[in-house]
Amino acid sequence: MTTNLVECINYVLKGAHNLPVTAIVRSTFYRLNELFTRKSTDAYERLRNGFTYSKFTTKRVEESFRRAGNIVVNRFDRRNEMFEVREMQDGTIYTVNLAQRHCDCSHFQVERLLCHHMLACCANQRLDWQVYVHDVYKMSEICKVYKGEFVPMGDPSTWDRYEGAKVIANWTLRRATKGRPKSTRYLNEMDSRDMRGPRRCTICGREGHSRSRCPQCAGPSSVRSH
């Protein structure tokens, strides 16, 4: 559950960051092939064994059912949509709206997976809790993620001759070997300190130096010079 999909497979590519470009491409290809092959095999095997949801989902639902036993449920409409639940341990009250897929704890809105408050409401009224689980957790959808298959590259001597455009490197864009590289990332509010104006002395108020180098500061060096 992240906005950056690269982070989902970042652990697979560890150790390939400092390799040459060709080696990075080769390492990425074979590591992703191993990942997709293994995940696809596990997903289809679990689907054939009759499981509807992934191991992660099943474990979370089982844990939520255990926690739902310590919740007091009050129904507020005849349509079985609006509920108020109270935690028996600390007395915290939450409002649950099954029709709008909403709970005050916000876990369901974020993960699209039933929290223990919503499961307690479903169990109280004998409702089918699977209706409120997002399809992304179903094994049928997970199998679609890994249905793509990689094709072996083979030996380079067996490849077809390349007839396309020839790419020539632009040496003016080569990174300097000395000095700190220039940042190209987008700035945000955390960079406000770097976006300030030139340094200003707190003693004389002039720009270009700090108070430690201010000519008006009577430091030990200025005393010796007189």
Short mmCIF file of C-alpha atoms in Angstrom, two decimals:
data_model
loop_
_atom_site.label_atom_id
_atom_site.label_comp_id
_atom_site.label_asym_id
_atom_site.label_seq_id
_atom_site.Cartn_x
_atom_site.Cartn_y
_atom_site.Cartn_z
CA MET A 1 0.00 0.00 0.00
CA THR A 2 2.24 2.79 -1.25
CA THR A 3 2.07 5.56 -3.82
CA ASN A 4 5.52 4.58 -5.09
CA LEU A 5 5.25 1.15 -6.72
CA VAL A 6 9.04 0.88 -6.95
CA GLU A 7 9.21 0.58 -3.15
CA CYS A 8 7.20 -2.67 -3.39
CA ILE A 9 10.10 -4.48 -5.07
CA ASN A 10 12.98 -2.40 -3.73
CA TYR A 11 14.16 -5.24 -1.48
CA VAL A 12 14.51 -7.49 -4.52
CA LEU A 13 17.04 -5.17 -6.14
CA LYS A 14 19.31 -4.62 -3.15
CA GLY A 15 22.98 -5.00 -3.98
CA ALA A 16 22.62 -3.89 -7.60
CA HIS A 17 22.88 -0.15 -7.05
CA ASN A 18 26.64 0.27 -7.52
CA LEU A 19 27.04 -2.00 -10.54
CA PRO A 20 27.75 -0.84 -14.12
CA VAL A 21 24.71 -0.03 -16.25
CA THR A 22 24.77 -3.29 -18.21
CA ALA A 23 25.19 -5.33 -15.04
CA ILE A 24 22.30 -3.46 -13.37
CA VAL A 25 19.98 -4.27 -16.30
CA ARG A 26 21.01 -7.93 -16.28
CA SER A 27 20.66 -8.22 -12.50
CA THR A 28 17.25 -6.49 -12.51
CA PHE A 29 16.00 -8.78 -15.30
CA TYR A 30 16.93 -12.05 -13.59
CA ARG A 31 15.87 -10.96 -10.11
CA LEU A 32 12.44 -9.83 -11.28
CA ASN A 33 12.05 -13.02 -13.29
CA GLU A 34 12.75 -15.06 -10.14
CA LEU A 35 10.29 -12.94 -8.15
CA PHE A 36 7.45 -13.18 -10.67
CA THR A 37 7.97 -16.92 -11.23
CA ARG A 38 7.95 -17.67 -7.50
CA LYS A 39 4.99 -15.40 -6.71
CA SER A 40 2.99 -16.71 -9.66
CA THR A 41 3.56 -20.33 -8.62
CA ASP A 42 2.49 -19.62 -5.03
CA ALA A 43 -0.57 -17.61 -6.10
CA TYR A 44 -1.92 -20.20 -8.56
CA GLU A 45 -1.26 -23.04 -6.13
CA ARG A 46 -3.18 -21.23 -3.38
CA LEU A 47 -6.02 -20.53 -5.81
CA ARG A 48 -6.20 -24.20 -6.86
CA ASN A 49 -6.35 -25.23 -3.19
CA GLY A 50 -9.60 -23.29 -2.82
CA PHE A 51 -8.39 -20.22 -0.93
CA THR A 52 -10.28 -17.03 -1.74
CA TYR A 53 -7.88 -14.56 -0.11
CA SER A 54 -4.13 -14.23 0.33
CA LYS A 55 -2.24 -15.40 3.41
CA PHE A 56 -1.85 -11.79 4.56
CA THR A 57 -5.60 -11.16 4.30
CA THR A 58 -6.55 -14.38 6.04
CA LYS A 59 -4.19 -13.66 8.92
CA ARG A 60 -5.48 -10.11 9.34
CA VAL A 61 -9.12 -11.21 9.29
CA GLU A 62 -8.49 -13.92 11.86
CA GLU A 63 -6.76 -11.43 14.15
CA SER A 64 -9.62 -8.94 13.71
CA PHE A 65 -12.17 -11.63 14.62
CA ARG A 66 -10.29 -12.30 17.86
CA ARG A 67 -10.30 -8.60 18.74
CA ALA A 68 -13.97 -8.24 17.76
CA GLY A 69 -14.95 -10.39 20.73
CA ASN A 70 -14.21 -7.49 23.12
CA ILE A 71 -16.55 -5.01 21.39
CA VAL A 72 -20.11 -4.01 22.30
CA VAL A 73 -22.25 -3.31 19.20
CA ASN A 74 -25.35 -1.09 19.01
CA ARG A 75 -27.42 -0.94 15.82
CA PHE A 76 -29.00 2.39 14.82
CA ASP A 77 -31.14 1.56 11.77
CA ARG A 78 -33.24 -1.28 10.38
CA ARG A 79 -31.10 -1.58 7.24
CA ASN A 80 -28.07 -2.85 9.17
CA GLU A 81 -25.90 0.03 7.95
CA MET A 82 -25.25 2.37 10.89
CA PHE A 83 -23.65 1.08 14.10
CA GLU A 84 -21.95 2.36 17.21
CA VAL A 85 -19.30 0.15 18.79
CA ARG A 86 -17.54 0.45 22.12
CA GLU A 87 -14.21 -1.07 23.11
CA MET A 88 -14.64 -2.94 26.40
CA GLN A 89 -11.01 -2.43 27.42
CA ASP A 90 -10.80 1.37 27.32
CA GLY A 91 -14.40 2.43 26.56
CA THR A 92 -13.53 4.14 23.24
CA ILE A 93 -16.57 4.60 20.97
CA TYR A 94 -16.48 4.36 17.16
CA THR A 95 -19.16 4.92 14.53
CA VAL A 96 -19.41 2.38 11.70
CA ASN A 97 -21.31 2.93 8.45
CA LEU A 98 -21.30 -0.25 6.39
CA ALA A 99 -23.14 1.34 3.45
CA GLN A 100 -20.46 4.02 3.06
CA ARG A 101 -17.59 1.69 3.98
CA HIS A 102 -16.56 3.98 6.83
CA CYS A 103 -15.24 3.50 10.36
CA ASP A 104 -13.99 6.21 12.70
CA CYS A 105 -10.74 4.29 13.26
CA SER A 106 -9.89 4.95 9.56
CA HIS A 107 -8.22 1.56 9.08
CA PHE A 108 -10.80 0.39 6.57
CA GLN A 109 -10.65 3.60 4.53
CA VAL A 110 -6.87 3.24 4.21
CA GLU A 111 -6.47 -0.51 3.62
CA ARG A 112 -9.90 -1.44 2.17
CA LEU A 113 -9.77 -4.39 4.59
CA LEU A 114 -12.28 -4.84 7.41
CA CYS A 115 -11.16 -3.63 10.82
CA HIS A 116 -12.30 -5.45 13.95
CA HIS A 117 -15.04 -2.84 14.50
CA MET A 118 -16.69 -3.62 11.16
CA LEU A 119 -16.26 -7.35 11.65
CA ALA A 120 -17.96 -7.05 15.04
CA CYS A 121 -20.94 -5.35 13.35
CA CYS A 122 -21.14 -8.07 10.69
CA ALA A 123 -20.95 -10.81 13.29
CA ASN A 124 -23.59 -9.11 15.46
CA GLN A 125 -26.13 -9.04 12.60
CA ARG A 126 -24.88 -12.19 10.86
CA LEU A 127 -23.85 -10.32 7.74
CA ASP A 128 -21.45 -11.61 5.11
CA TRP A 129 -18.17 -9.79 5.88
CA GLN A 130 -16.60 -10.82 2.54
CA VAL A 131 -18.84 -8.31 0.75
CA TYR A 132 -16.82 -5.49 2.30
CA VAL A 133 -13.35 -6.81 1.38
CA HIS A 134 -11.76 -5.14 -1.64
CA ASP A 135 -11.09 -7.33 -4.68
CA VAL A 136 -7.37 -6.53 -4.52
CA TYR A 137 -7.04 -9.06 -1.70
CA LYS A 138 -8.59 -11.94 -3.68
CA MET A 139 -6.33 -14.62 -5.10
CA SER A 140 -7.98 -14.24 -8.52
CA GLU A 141 -6.74 -10.65 -8.67
CA ILE A 142 -3.31 -11.48 -7.27
CA CYS A 143 -2.84 -14.07 -10.02
CA LYS A 144 -3.43 -11.32 -12.58
CA VAL A 145 -0.52 -9.35 -11.14
CA TYR A 146 1.95 -12.15 -11.83
CA LYS A 147 0.43 -13.56 -15.02
CA GLY A 148 3.11 -11.88 -17.12
CA GLU A 149 6.12 -14.04 -17.94
CA PHE A 150 9.67 -13.11 -18.88
CA VAL A 151 11.28 -14.45 -22.05
CA PRO A 152 14.84 -15.86 -21.86
CA MET A 153 17.39 -13.54 -23.46
CA GLY A 154 19.67 -16.28 -24.72
CA ASP A 155 23.24 -15.74 -25.88
CA PRO A 156 23.92 -12.37 -27.57
CA SER A 157 25.31 -14.19 -30.59
CA THR A 158 21.80 -15.52 -31.34
CA TRP A 159 20.11 -12.12 -31.23
CA ASP A 160 18.78 -10.48 -34.39
CA ARG A 161 20.93 -7.75 -35.83
CA TYR A 162 19.87 -4.33 -34.61
CA GLU A 163 18.79 -2.03 -37.44
CA GLY A 164 17.44 0.92 -35.48
CA ALA A 165 18.85 4.32 -34.60
CA LYS A 166 22.29 4.52 -33.03
CA VAL A 167 22.42 6.17 -29.63
CA ILE A 168 25.42 8.41 -29.01
CA ALA A 169 26.24 9.65 -25.52
CA ASN A 170 26.23 13.39 -24.90
CA TRP A 171 29.52 13.97 -23.10
CA THR A 172 28.46 17.46 -22.02
CA LEU A 173 25.97 15.81 -19.66
CA ARG A 174 28.63 13.68 -18.02
CA ARG A 175 28.76 14.04 -14.26
CA ALA A 176 31.74 15.94 -12.93
CA THR A 177 34.32 13.74 -11.24
CA LYS A 178 35.09 16.40 -8.62
CA GLY A 179 32.85 18.39 -6.36
CA ARG A 180 29.40 17.75 -5.02
CA PRO A 181 26.82 16.85 -7.72
CA LYS A 182 24.02 19.33 -8.33
CA SER A 183 20.68 18.26 -6.89
CA THR A 184 17.89 17.78 -9.42
CA ARG A 185 15.06 16.79 -7.09
CA TYR A 186 11.96 18.90 -6.51
CA LEU A 187 12.14 21.11 -3.44
CA ASN A 188 9.48 21.14 -0.73
CA GLU A 189 8.82 22.89 2.56
CA MET A 190 11.69 21.03 4.22
CA ASP A 191 14.10 22.81 1.88
CA SER A 192 13.03 26.27 3.05
CA ARG A 193 16.29 26.60 4.93
CA ASP A 194 18.29 26.11 1.73
CA MET A 195 16.10 28.63 -0.13
CA ARG A 196 16.90 31.51 2.19
CA GLY A 197 18.81 34.54 1.03
CA PRO A 198 22.55 35.16 1.50
CA ARG A 199 24.10 34.89 4.93
CA ARG A 200 23.71 38.02 7.04
CA CYS A 201 25.83 39.00 10.05
CA THR A 202 23.89 39.34 13.30
CA ILE A 203 26.26 42.06 14.60
CA CYS A 204 26.61 44.58 11.77
CA GLY A 205 23.68 43.38 9.67
CA ARG A 206 25.70 43.14 6.46
CA GLU A 207 25.61 40.25 4.01
CA GLY A 208 28.44 37.97 3.02
CA HIS A 209 29.81 36.95 6.42
CA SER A 210 28.76 35.62 9.80
CA ARG A 211 29.26 37.10 13.26
CA SER A 212 32.42 35.04 13.77
CA ARG A 213 34.06 36.82 10.80
CA CYS A 214 32.57 40.26 11.35
CA PRO A 215 35.21 43.06 11.07
CA GLN A 216 33.46 44.93 13.88
CA CYS A 217 33.86 42.04 16.28
CA ALA A 218 36.71 42.74 18.70
CA GLY A 219 38.08 39.21 18.87
CA PRO A 220 41.48 38.10 20.12
CA SER A 221 43.04 38.48 16.67
CA SER A 222 41.93 42.12 16.40
CA VAL A 223 43.34 42.88 19.85
CA ARG A 224 46.75 41.51 18.93
CA SER A 225 46.77 43.49 15.66
CA HIS A 226 46.38 46.74 17.62
#
